[in-house]
PDB file of C-alpha atoms and ligand atoms in Angstrom:
ATOM      1  CA  MET A  97     -78.067 -35.367 239.700  1.00  0.00           C
ATOM      2  CA  ARG A  98     -74.671 -34.682 240.921  1.00  0.00           C
ATOM      3  CA  LEU A  99     -73.590 -31.209 240.411  1.00  0.00           C
ATOM      4  CA  ILE A 100     -70.421 -28.871 241.244  1.00  0.00           C
ATOM      5  CA  LEU A 101     -70.983 -25.362 241.710  1.00  0.00           C
ATOM      6  CA  PHE A 102     -68.151 -23.330 240.955  1.00  0.00           C
ATOM      7  CA  GLY A 103     -66.857 -19.582 241.574  1.00  0.00           C
ATOM      8  CA  PRO A 104     -65.016 -17.223 243.495  1.00  0.00           C
ATOM      9  CA  PRO A 105     -66.449 -16.208 246.978  1.00  0.00           C
ATOM     10  CA  GLY A 106     -69.295 -14.008 246.754  1.00  0.00           C
ATOM     11  CA  ALA A 107     -70.486 -15.319 243.274  1.00  0.00           C
ATOM     12  CA  GLY A 108     -73.618 -16.586 244.615  1.00  0.00           C
ATOM     13  CA  LYS A 109     -72.986 -20.337 244.766  1.00  0.00           C
ATOM     14  CA  GLY A 110     -74.571 -20.939 248.042  1.00  0.00           C
ATOM     15  CA  THR A 111     -77.825 -19.206 247.121  1.00  0.00           C
ATOM     16  CA  GLN A 112     -78.108 -21.093 243.830  1.00  0.00           C
ATOM     17  CA  ALA A 113     -77.183 -24.338 245.390  1.00  0.00           C
ATOM     18  CA  GLN A 114     -79.865 -23.936 248.109  1.00  0.00           C
ATOM     19  CA  ARG A 115     -82.445 -23.148 245.267  1.00  0.00           C
ATOM     20  CA  LEU A 116     -81.258 -26.218 243.513  1.00  0.00           C
ATOM     21  CA  ALA A 117     -81.575 -28.561 246.232  1.00  0.00           C
ATOM     22  CA  GLU A 118     -85.113 -27.587 247.173  1.00  0.00           C
ATOM     23  CA  ARG A 119     -86.264 -28.085 243.645  1.00  0.00           C
ATOM     24  CA  HIS A 120     -84.678 -31.392 242.866  1.00  0.00           C
ATOM     25  CA  SER A 121     -84.904 -32.636 246.428  1.00  0.00           C
ATOM     26  CA  ILE A 122     -81.053 -33.295 246.686  1.00  0.00           C
ATOM     27  CA  PRO A 123     -78.770 -32.297 249.326  1.00  0.00           C
ATOM     28  CA  GLN A 124     -76.571 -29.170 249.099  1.00  0.00           C
ATOM     29  CA  LEU A 125     -72.880 -30.062 250.397  1.00  0.00           C
ATOM     30  CA  SER A 126     -71.373 -26.897 251.471  1.00  0.00           C
ATOM     31  CA  THR A 127     -67.929 -27.929 252.909  1.00  0.00           C
ATOM     32  CA  GLY A 128     -67.820 -24.225 254.201  1.00  0.00           C
ATOM     33  CA  ASP A 129     -71.042 -24.836 256.030  1.00  0.00           C
ATOM     34  CA  MET A 130     -69.529 -28.311 257.103  1.00  0.00           C
ATOM     35  CA  LEU A 131     -66.446 -26.895 258.503  1.00  0.00           C
ATOM     36  CA  ARG A 132     -68.245 -23.899 260.107  1.00  0.00           C
ATOM     37  CA  ALA A 133     -70.444 -26.553 262.108  1.00  0.00           C
ATOM     38  CA  ALA A 134     -67.204 -28.561 262.985  1.00  0.00           C
ATOM     39  CA  VAL A 135     -65.807 -25.423 264.532  1.00  0.00           C
ATOM     40  CA  THR A 136     -68.916 -24.746 266.510  1.00  0.00           C
ATOM     41  CA  ASN A 137     -69.066 -28.120 267.788  1.00  0.00           C
ATOM     42  CA  ASP A 138     -65.380 -27.983 268.581  1.00  0.00           C
ATOM     43  CA  THR A 139     -64.835 -31.304 266.789  1.00  0.00           C
ATOM     44  CA  GLU A 140     -61.322 -32.596 265.906  1.00  0.00           C
ATOM     45  CA  THR A 141     -61.834 -31.334 262.347  1.00  0.00           C
ATOM     46  CA  GLY A 142     -63.211 -28.050 263.507  1.00  0.00           C
ATOM     47  CA  ARG A 143     -59.971 -27.447 265.687  1.00  0.00           C
ATOM     48  CA  ARG A 144     -57.735 -28.127 262.971  1.00  0.00           C
ATOM     49  CA  ALA A 145     -59.466 -25.796 260.546  1.00  0.00           C
ATOM     50  CA  LYS A 146     -60.630 -23.053 262.694  1.00  0.00           C
ATOM     51  CA  ALA A 147     -57.361 -20.724 262.480  1.00  0.00           C
ATOM     52  CA  ILE A 148     -56.858 -21.518 258.921  1.00  0.00           C
ATOM     53  CA  MET A 149     -60.328 -20.301 258.055  1.00  0.00           C
ATOM     54  CA  ASP A 150     -59.916 -17.207 260.218  1.00  0.00           C
ATOM     55  CA  ARG A 151     -56.926 -16.324 257.896  1.00  0.00           C
ATOM     56  CA  GLY A 152     -59.216 -16.881 254.677  1.00  0.00           C
ATOM     57  CA  GLU A 153     -56.775 -19.846 253.634  1.00  0.00           C
ATOM     58  CA  LEU A 154     -57.924 -23.194 252.303  1.00  0.00           C
ATOM     59  CA  VAL A 155     -57.806 -26.172 254.949  1.00  0.00           C
ATOM     60  CA  PRO A 156     -55.709 -29.250 253.854  1.00  0.00           C
ATOM     61  CA  ASP A 157     -57.126 -31.349 251.322  1.00  0.00           C
ATOM     62  CA  ASP A 158     -56.864 -34.515 253.137  1.00  0.00           C
ATOM     63  CA  LEU A 159     -59.383 -33.013 255.940  1.00  0.00           C
ATOM     64  CA  VAL A 160     -62.030 -31.849 253.330  1.00  0.00           C
ATOM     65  CA  ASN A 161     -61.699 -34.889 251.064  1.00  0.00           C
ATOM     66  CA  GLN A 162     -62.681 -37.162 254.152  1.00  0.00           C
ATOM     67  CA  MET A 163     -65.288 -35.075 255.153  1.00  0.00           C
ATOM     68  CA  VAL A 164     -67.033 -35.264 251.693  1.00  0.00           C
ATOM     69  CA  SER A 165     -66.314 -38.699 251.219  1.00  0.00           C
ATOM     70  CA  ASP A 166     -68.306 -39.543 254.760  1.00  0.00           C
ATOM     71  CA  ARG A 167     -71.038 -37.244 253.625  1.00  0.00           C
ATOM     72  CA  ILE A 168     -71.654 -38.747 250.090  1.00  0.00           C
ATOM     73  CA  ASP A 169     -71.786 -42.006 251.593  1.00  0.00           C
ATOM     74  CA  GLN A 170     -75.024 -41.101 253.559  1.00  0.00           C
ATOM     75  CA  GLU A 171     -78.318 -42.295 252.249  1.00  0.00           C
ATOM     76  CA  ASP A 172     -79.683 -38.853 251.406  1.00  0.00           C
ATOM     77  CA  CYS A 173     -76.858 -38.559 248.729  1.00  0.00           C
ATOM     78  CA  ARG A 174     -78.018 -41.569 246.965  1.00  0.00           C
ATOM     79  CA  LYS A 175     -79.918 -39.796 244.293  1.00  0.00           C
ATOM     80  CA  GLY A 176     -77.347 -37.025 243.752  1.00  0.00           C
ATOM     81  CA  PHE A 177     -76.070 -33.942 245.417  1.00  0.00           C
ATOM     82  CA  ILE A 178     -74.880 -30.362 244.734  1.00  0.00           C
ATOM     83  CA  LEU A 179     -71.336 -29.461 245.810  1.00  0.00           C
ATOM     84  CA  ASP A 180     -70.973 -25.902 246.900  1.00  0.00           C
ATOM     85  CA  GLY A 181     -67.238 -24.942 247.460  1.00  0.00           C
ATOM     86  CA  PHE A 182     -65.712 -28.322 246.810  1.00  0.00           C
ATOM     87  CA  PRO A 183     -63.441 -29.217 245.190  1.00  0.00           C
ATOM     88  CA  ARG A 184     -61.278 -26.139 245.536  1.00  0.00           C
ATOM     89  CA  THR A 185     -57.919 -27.638 244.339  1.00  0.00           C
ATOM     90  CA  VAL A 186     -56.960 -30.087 241.647  1.00  0.00           C
ATOM     91  CA  ALA A 187     -55.893 -32.549 244.428  1.00  0.00           C
ATOM     92  CA  GLN A 188     -59.578 -32.514 245.886  1.00  0.00           C
ATOM     93  CA  ALA A 189     -60.849 -33.063 242.114  1.00  0.00           C
ATOM     94  CA  GLU A 190     -58.866 -35.974 241.593  1.00  0.00           C
ATOM     95  CA  ALA A 191     -60.129 -37.335 244.871  1.00  0.00           C
ATOM     96  CA  LEU A 192     -63.569 -36.509 244.109  1.00  0.00           C
ATOM     97  CA  THR A 193     -63.307 -38.521 240.656  1.00  0.00           C
ATOM     98  CA  ALA A 194     -61.531 -41.441 242.439  1.00  0.00           C
ATOM     99  CA  MET A 195     -64.497 -41.356 245.061  1.00  0.00           C
ATOM    100  CA  LEU A 196     -67.255 -41.551 242.754  1.00  0.00           C
ATOM    101  CA  GLU A 197     -65.699 -43.926 240.335  1.00  0.00           C
ATOM    102  CA  GLN A 198     -65.452 -46.256 243.308  1.00  0.00           C
ATOM    103  CA  LYS A 199     -69.196 -46.400 243.592  1.00  0.00           C
ATOM    104  CA  GLY A 200     -69.793 -46.406 239.775  1.00  0.00           C
ATOM    105  CA  ASP A 201     -70.871 -42.850 239.746  1.00  0.00           C
ATOM    106  CA  LYS A 202     -69.792 -39.574 238.080  1.00  0.00           C
ATOM    107  CA  ILE A 203     -70.476 -35.836 238.030  1.00  0.00           C
ATOM    108  CA  ASP A 204     -73.165 -34.751 235.736  1.00  0.00           C
ATOM    109  CA  ALA A 205     -72.406 -31.208 235.468  1.00  0.00           C
ATOM    110  CA  VAL A 206     -69.783 -28.558 236.659  1.00  0.00           C
ATOM    111  CA  ILE A 207     -71.269 -25.171 236.495  1.00  0.00           C
ATOM    112  CA  GLU A 208     -69.141 -21.939 236.630  1.00  0.00           C
ATOM    113  CA  LEU A 209     -70.718 -18.559 238.210  1.00  0.00           C
ATOM    114  CA  LYS A 210     -68.630 -15.713 236.375  1.00  0.00           C
ATOM    115  CA  VAL A 211     -68.514 -12.749 238.386  1.00  0.00           C
ATOM    116  CA  GLU A 212     -66.408  -9.596 238.056  1.00  0.00           C
ATOM    117  CA  GLN A 213     -63.664  -9.200 240.828  1.00  0.00           C
ATOM    118  CA  ALA A 214     -65.051  -5.673 241.819  1.00  0.00           C
ATOM    119  CA  SER A 215     -68.611  -6.683 242.690  1.00  0.00           C
ATOM    120  CA  LEU A 216     -67.333  -9.579 244.809  1.00  0.00           C
ATOM    121  CA  ILE A 217     -66.418  -7.345 247.594  1.00  0.00           C
ATOM    122  CA  THR A 218     -69.666  -5.361 247.389  1.00  0.00           C
ATOM    123  CA  ARG A 219     -71.578  -8.636 247.607  1.00  0.00           C
ATOM    124  CA  MET A 220     -69.832  -9.806 250.691  1.00  0.00           C
ATOM    125  CA  GLU A 221     -70.489  -6.418 252.301  1.00  0.00           C
ATOM    126  CA  LYS A 222     -74.166  -6.781 251.473  1.00  0.00           C
ATOM    127  CA  ARG A 223     -74.186 -10.177 252.802  1.00  0.00           C
ATOM    128  CA  VAL A 224     -72.655  -8.964 256.121  1.00  0.00           C
ATOM    129  CA  ALA A 225     -75.285  -5.941 256.464  1.00  0.00           C
ATOM    130  CA  ASP A 226     -78.305  -8.288 255.458  1.00  0.00           C
ATOM    131  CA  THR A 227     -77.168 -10.767 258.141  1.00  0.00           C
ATOM    132  CA  LEU A 228     -76.871  -8.071 260.715  1.00  0.00           C
ATOM    133  CA  ALA A 229     -80.373  -6.609 259.550  1.00  0.00           C
ATOM    134  CA  ALA A 230     -81.935  -9.951 260.004  1.00  0.00           C
ATOM    135  CA  GLY A 231     -80.397 -10.025 263.701  1.00  0.00           C
ATOM    136  CA  GLY A 232     -77.662 -12.647 262.707  1.00  0.00           C
ATOM    137  CA  THR A 233     -74.089 -12.987 263.116  1.00  0.00           C
ATOM    138  CA  ALA A 234     -71.520 -12.128 260.285  1.00  0.00           C
ATOM    139  CA  ARG A 235     -69.402 -14.843 259.298  1.00  0.00           C
ATOM    140  CA  ARG A 236     -65.838 -14.313 260.823  1.00  0.00           C
ATOM    141  CA  ASP A 237     -64.062 -14.448 257.436  1.00  0.00           C
ATOM    142  CA  ASP A 238     -66.310 -11.766 255.909  1.00  0.00           C
ATOM    143  CA  ASN A 239     -64.380  -8.686 256.677  1.00  0.00           C
ATOM    144  CA  ARG A 240     -61.974  -6.819 254.068  1.00  0.00           C
ATOM    145  CA  ASP A 241     -58.718  -8.268 254.561  1.00  0.00           C
ATOM    146  CA  THR A 242     -59.723 -11.938 255.259  1.00  0.00           C
ATOM    147  CA  PHE A 243     -61.869 -11.771 251.930  1.00  0.00           C
ATOM    148  CA  ALA A 244     -59.009 -10.229 250.112  1.00  0.00           C
ATOM    149  CA  ARG A 245     -57.030 -13.425 251.177  1.00  0.00           C
ATOM    150  CA  ARG A 246     -59.874 -15.654 250.115  1.00  0.00           C
ATOM    151  CA  LEU A 247     -59.969 -14.132 246.625  1.00  0.00           C
ATOM    152  CA  ASP A 248     -56.392 -14.875 246.218  1.00  0.00           C
ATOM    153  CA  GLU A 249     -56.696 -18.432 247.366  1.00  0.00           C
ATOM    154  CA  TYR A 250     -59.310 -18.811 244.866  1.00  0.00           C
ATOM    155  CA  GLN A 251     -57.131 -17.111 241.969  1.00  0.00           C
ATOM    156  CA  HIS A 252     -54.007 -19.383 242.641  1.00  0.00           C
ATOM    157  CA  LYS A 253     -55.473 -22.727 243.893  1.00  0.00           C
ATOM    158  CA  THR A 254     -59.002 -23.066 242.650  1.00  0.00           C
ATOM    159  CA  ALA A 255     -59.097 -21.236 239.272  1.00  0.00           C
ATOM    160  CA  PRO A 256     -56.652 -23.623 237.649  1.00  0.00           C
ATOM    161  CA  LEU A 257     -59.371 -26.483 238.449  1.00  0.00           C
ATOM    162  CA  LEU A 258     -61.341 -24.718 235.777  1.00  0.00           C
ATOM    163  CA  ASN A 259     -59.013 -26.159 233.069  1.00  0.00           C
ATOM    164  CA  TYR A 260     -59.152 -29.436 234.670  1.00  0.00           C
ATOM    165  CA  TYR A 261     -62.924 -29.691 233.895  1.00  0.00           C
ATOM    166  CA  ARG A 262     -62.622 -27.731 230.738  1.00  0.00           C
ATOM    167  CA  ARG A 263     -60.122 -30.369 229.430  1.00  0.00           C
ATOM    168  CA  ARG A 264     -63.019 -33.102 230.443  1.00  0.00           C
ATOM    169  CA  GLY A 265     -65.338 -31.299 228.563  1.00  0.00           C
ATOM    170  CA  GLU A 266     -67.571 -30.981 231.899  1.00  0.00           C
ATOM    171  CA  LEU A 267     -67.325 -27.071 232.358  1.00  0.00           C
ATOM    172  CA  VAL A 268     -70.349 -24.796 231.635  1.00  0.00           C
ATOM    173  CA  SER A 269     -69.776 -21.030 232.378  1.00  0.00           C
ATOM    174  CA  ILE A 270     -72.881 -18.742 233.483  1.00  0.00           C
ATOM    175  CA  ASP A 271     -72.657 -15.144 233.752  1.00  0.00           C
ATOM    176  CA  GLY A 272     -73.197 -14.581 237.460  1.00  0.00           C
ATOM    177  CA  MET A 273     -73.517 -10.800 237.238  1.00  0.00           C
ATOM    178  CA  GLN A 274     -77.223 -11.408 235.929  1.00  0.00           C
ATOM    179  CA  GLY A 275     -80.223 -11.273 238.605  1.00  0.00           C
ATOM    180  CA  MET A 276     -80.479 -14.297 241.043  1.00  0.00           C
ATOM    181  CA  ASP A 277     -83.678 -15.647 239.209  1.00  0.00           C
ATOM    182  CA  VAL A 278     -81.911 -15.329 235.506  1.00  0.00           C
ATOM    183  CA  VAL A 279     -78.954 -17.409 236.944  1.00  0.00           C
ATOM    184  CA  THR A 280     -81.205 -20.058 238.469  1.00  0.00           C
ATOM    185  CA  ARG A 281     -82.880 -20.119 235.213  1.00  0.00           C
ATOM    186  CA  ASP A 282     -79.586 -20.424 233.222  1.00  0.00           C
ATOM    187  CA  ILE A 283     -78.358 -23.284 235.389  1.00  0.00           C
ATOM    188  CA  GLU A 284     -81.642 -25.031 234.953  1.00  0.00           C
ATOM    189  CA  ASN A 285     -81.379 -24.825 231.204  1.00  0.00           C
ATOM    190  CA  VAL A 286     -77.994 -26.473 231.285  1.00  0.00           C
ATOM    191  CA  LEU A 287     -79.216 -29.233 233.233  1.00  0.00           C
ATOM    192  CA  THR A 288     -82.220 -29.953 231.062  1.00  0.00           C
ATOM    193  CA  THR A 289     -79.978 -29.872 227.786  1.00  0.00           C
TER     194      THR A 289
HETATM  195  P1  AMP B  95     -67.057 -21.080 252.091  1.00  0.00           P
HETATM  196  O1  AMP B  95     -68.192 -21.030 253.040  1.00  0.00           O
HETATM  197  O2  AMP B  95     -67.199 -21.918 250.835  1.00  0.00           O
HETATM  198  O3  AMP B  95     -66.721 -19.589 251.534  1.00  0.00           O
HETATM  199  O4  AMP B  95     -65.539 -21.413 252.942  1.00  0.00           O
HETATM  200  C1  AMP B  95     -65.295 -21.026 254.167  1.00  0.00           C
HETATM  201  C2  AMP B  95     -63.849 -21.435 254.339  1.00  0.00           C
HETATM  202  O5  AMP B  95     -63.865 -22.856 254.555  1.00  0.00           O
HETATM  203  C3  AMP B  95     -62.827 -21.230 253.284  1.00  0.00           C
HETATM  204  O6  AMP B  95     -62.238 -19.830 253.104  1.00  0.00           O
HETATM  205  C4  AMP B  95     -61.700 -22.384 253.794  1.00  0.00           C
HETATM  206  O7  AMP B  95     -60.903 -21.815 254.416  1.00  0.00           O
HETATM  207  C5  AMP B  95     -62.570 -23.482 253.812  1.00  0.00           C
HETATM  208  N1  AMP B  95     -63.066 -24.325 252.952  1.00  0.00           N
HETATM  209  C6  AMP B  95     -64.305 -24.459 252.587  1.00  0.00           C
HETATM  210  N2  AMP B  95     -64.322 -25.470 251.738  1.00  0.00           N
HETATM  211  C7  AMP B  95     -63.046 -25.664 251.406  1.00  0.00           C
HETATM  212  C8  AMP B  95     -62.291 -26.876 250.471  1.00  0.00           C
HETATM  213  N3  AMP B  95     -63.016 -27.470 249.538  1.00  0.00           N
HETATM  214  N4  AMP B  95     -61.079 -26.844 250.621  1.00  0.00           N
HETATM  215  C9  AMP B  95     -60.246 -26.043 251.621  1.00  0.00           C
HETATM  216  N5  AMP B  95     -60.753 -25.124 252.503  1.00  0.00           N
HETATM  217  C10 AMP B  95     -62.294 -25.288 252.329  1.00  0.00           C
END
């Protein structure tokens, strides 16, 4: 199963992707996590991405496309994967379609988590509080100013992708304002129909 989880920052993509990955025994491919790991490990990709991520902007398409292409070539992705945070631009979506076509594969479902804009900031702040309470370190881009920029990038560059997938008849929207378990159930229902 090859799945794209789509939605603005704070919509719950990461949580849902993690649950689905466990249930279906396929990897969760979060480009945000991959990029954060690259920054921590001070790789060339990390060095290119760091300042851009700190500003809350999208890193260049070529960089993320290459990262995803390398990742889906790995053995553990053979049975499928859940993309969390990719694609984020029309150019990335087109690159993904081409990558999969080359392998004779395609995406099975594109699921949009719809969440009201007003609750996104509250969710981000809760994520920070929970992380700190658990003794962890908050994400550098989880602060009000950078989050506003991330929302803006989503509206301008990522939301237009909804039409790309709608036109292809692949988009299913789910009410992400519901409780986490209900959202998981709704996603599972989509996957089994
Ligand atoms: P996320 O963890 O998905 O919220 O991503 C954190 C940051 O990583 C984003 O604000 C971007 O700077 C960068 N990023 C993650 N995925 C992508 C992507 N598909 N395209 C461009 N930038 C990305």
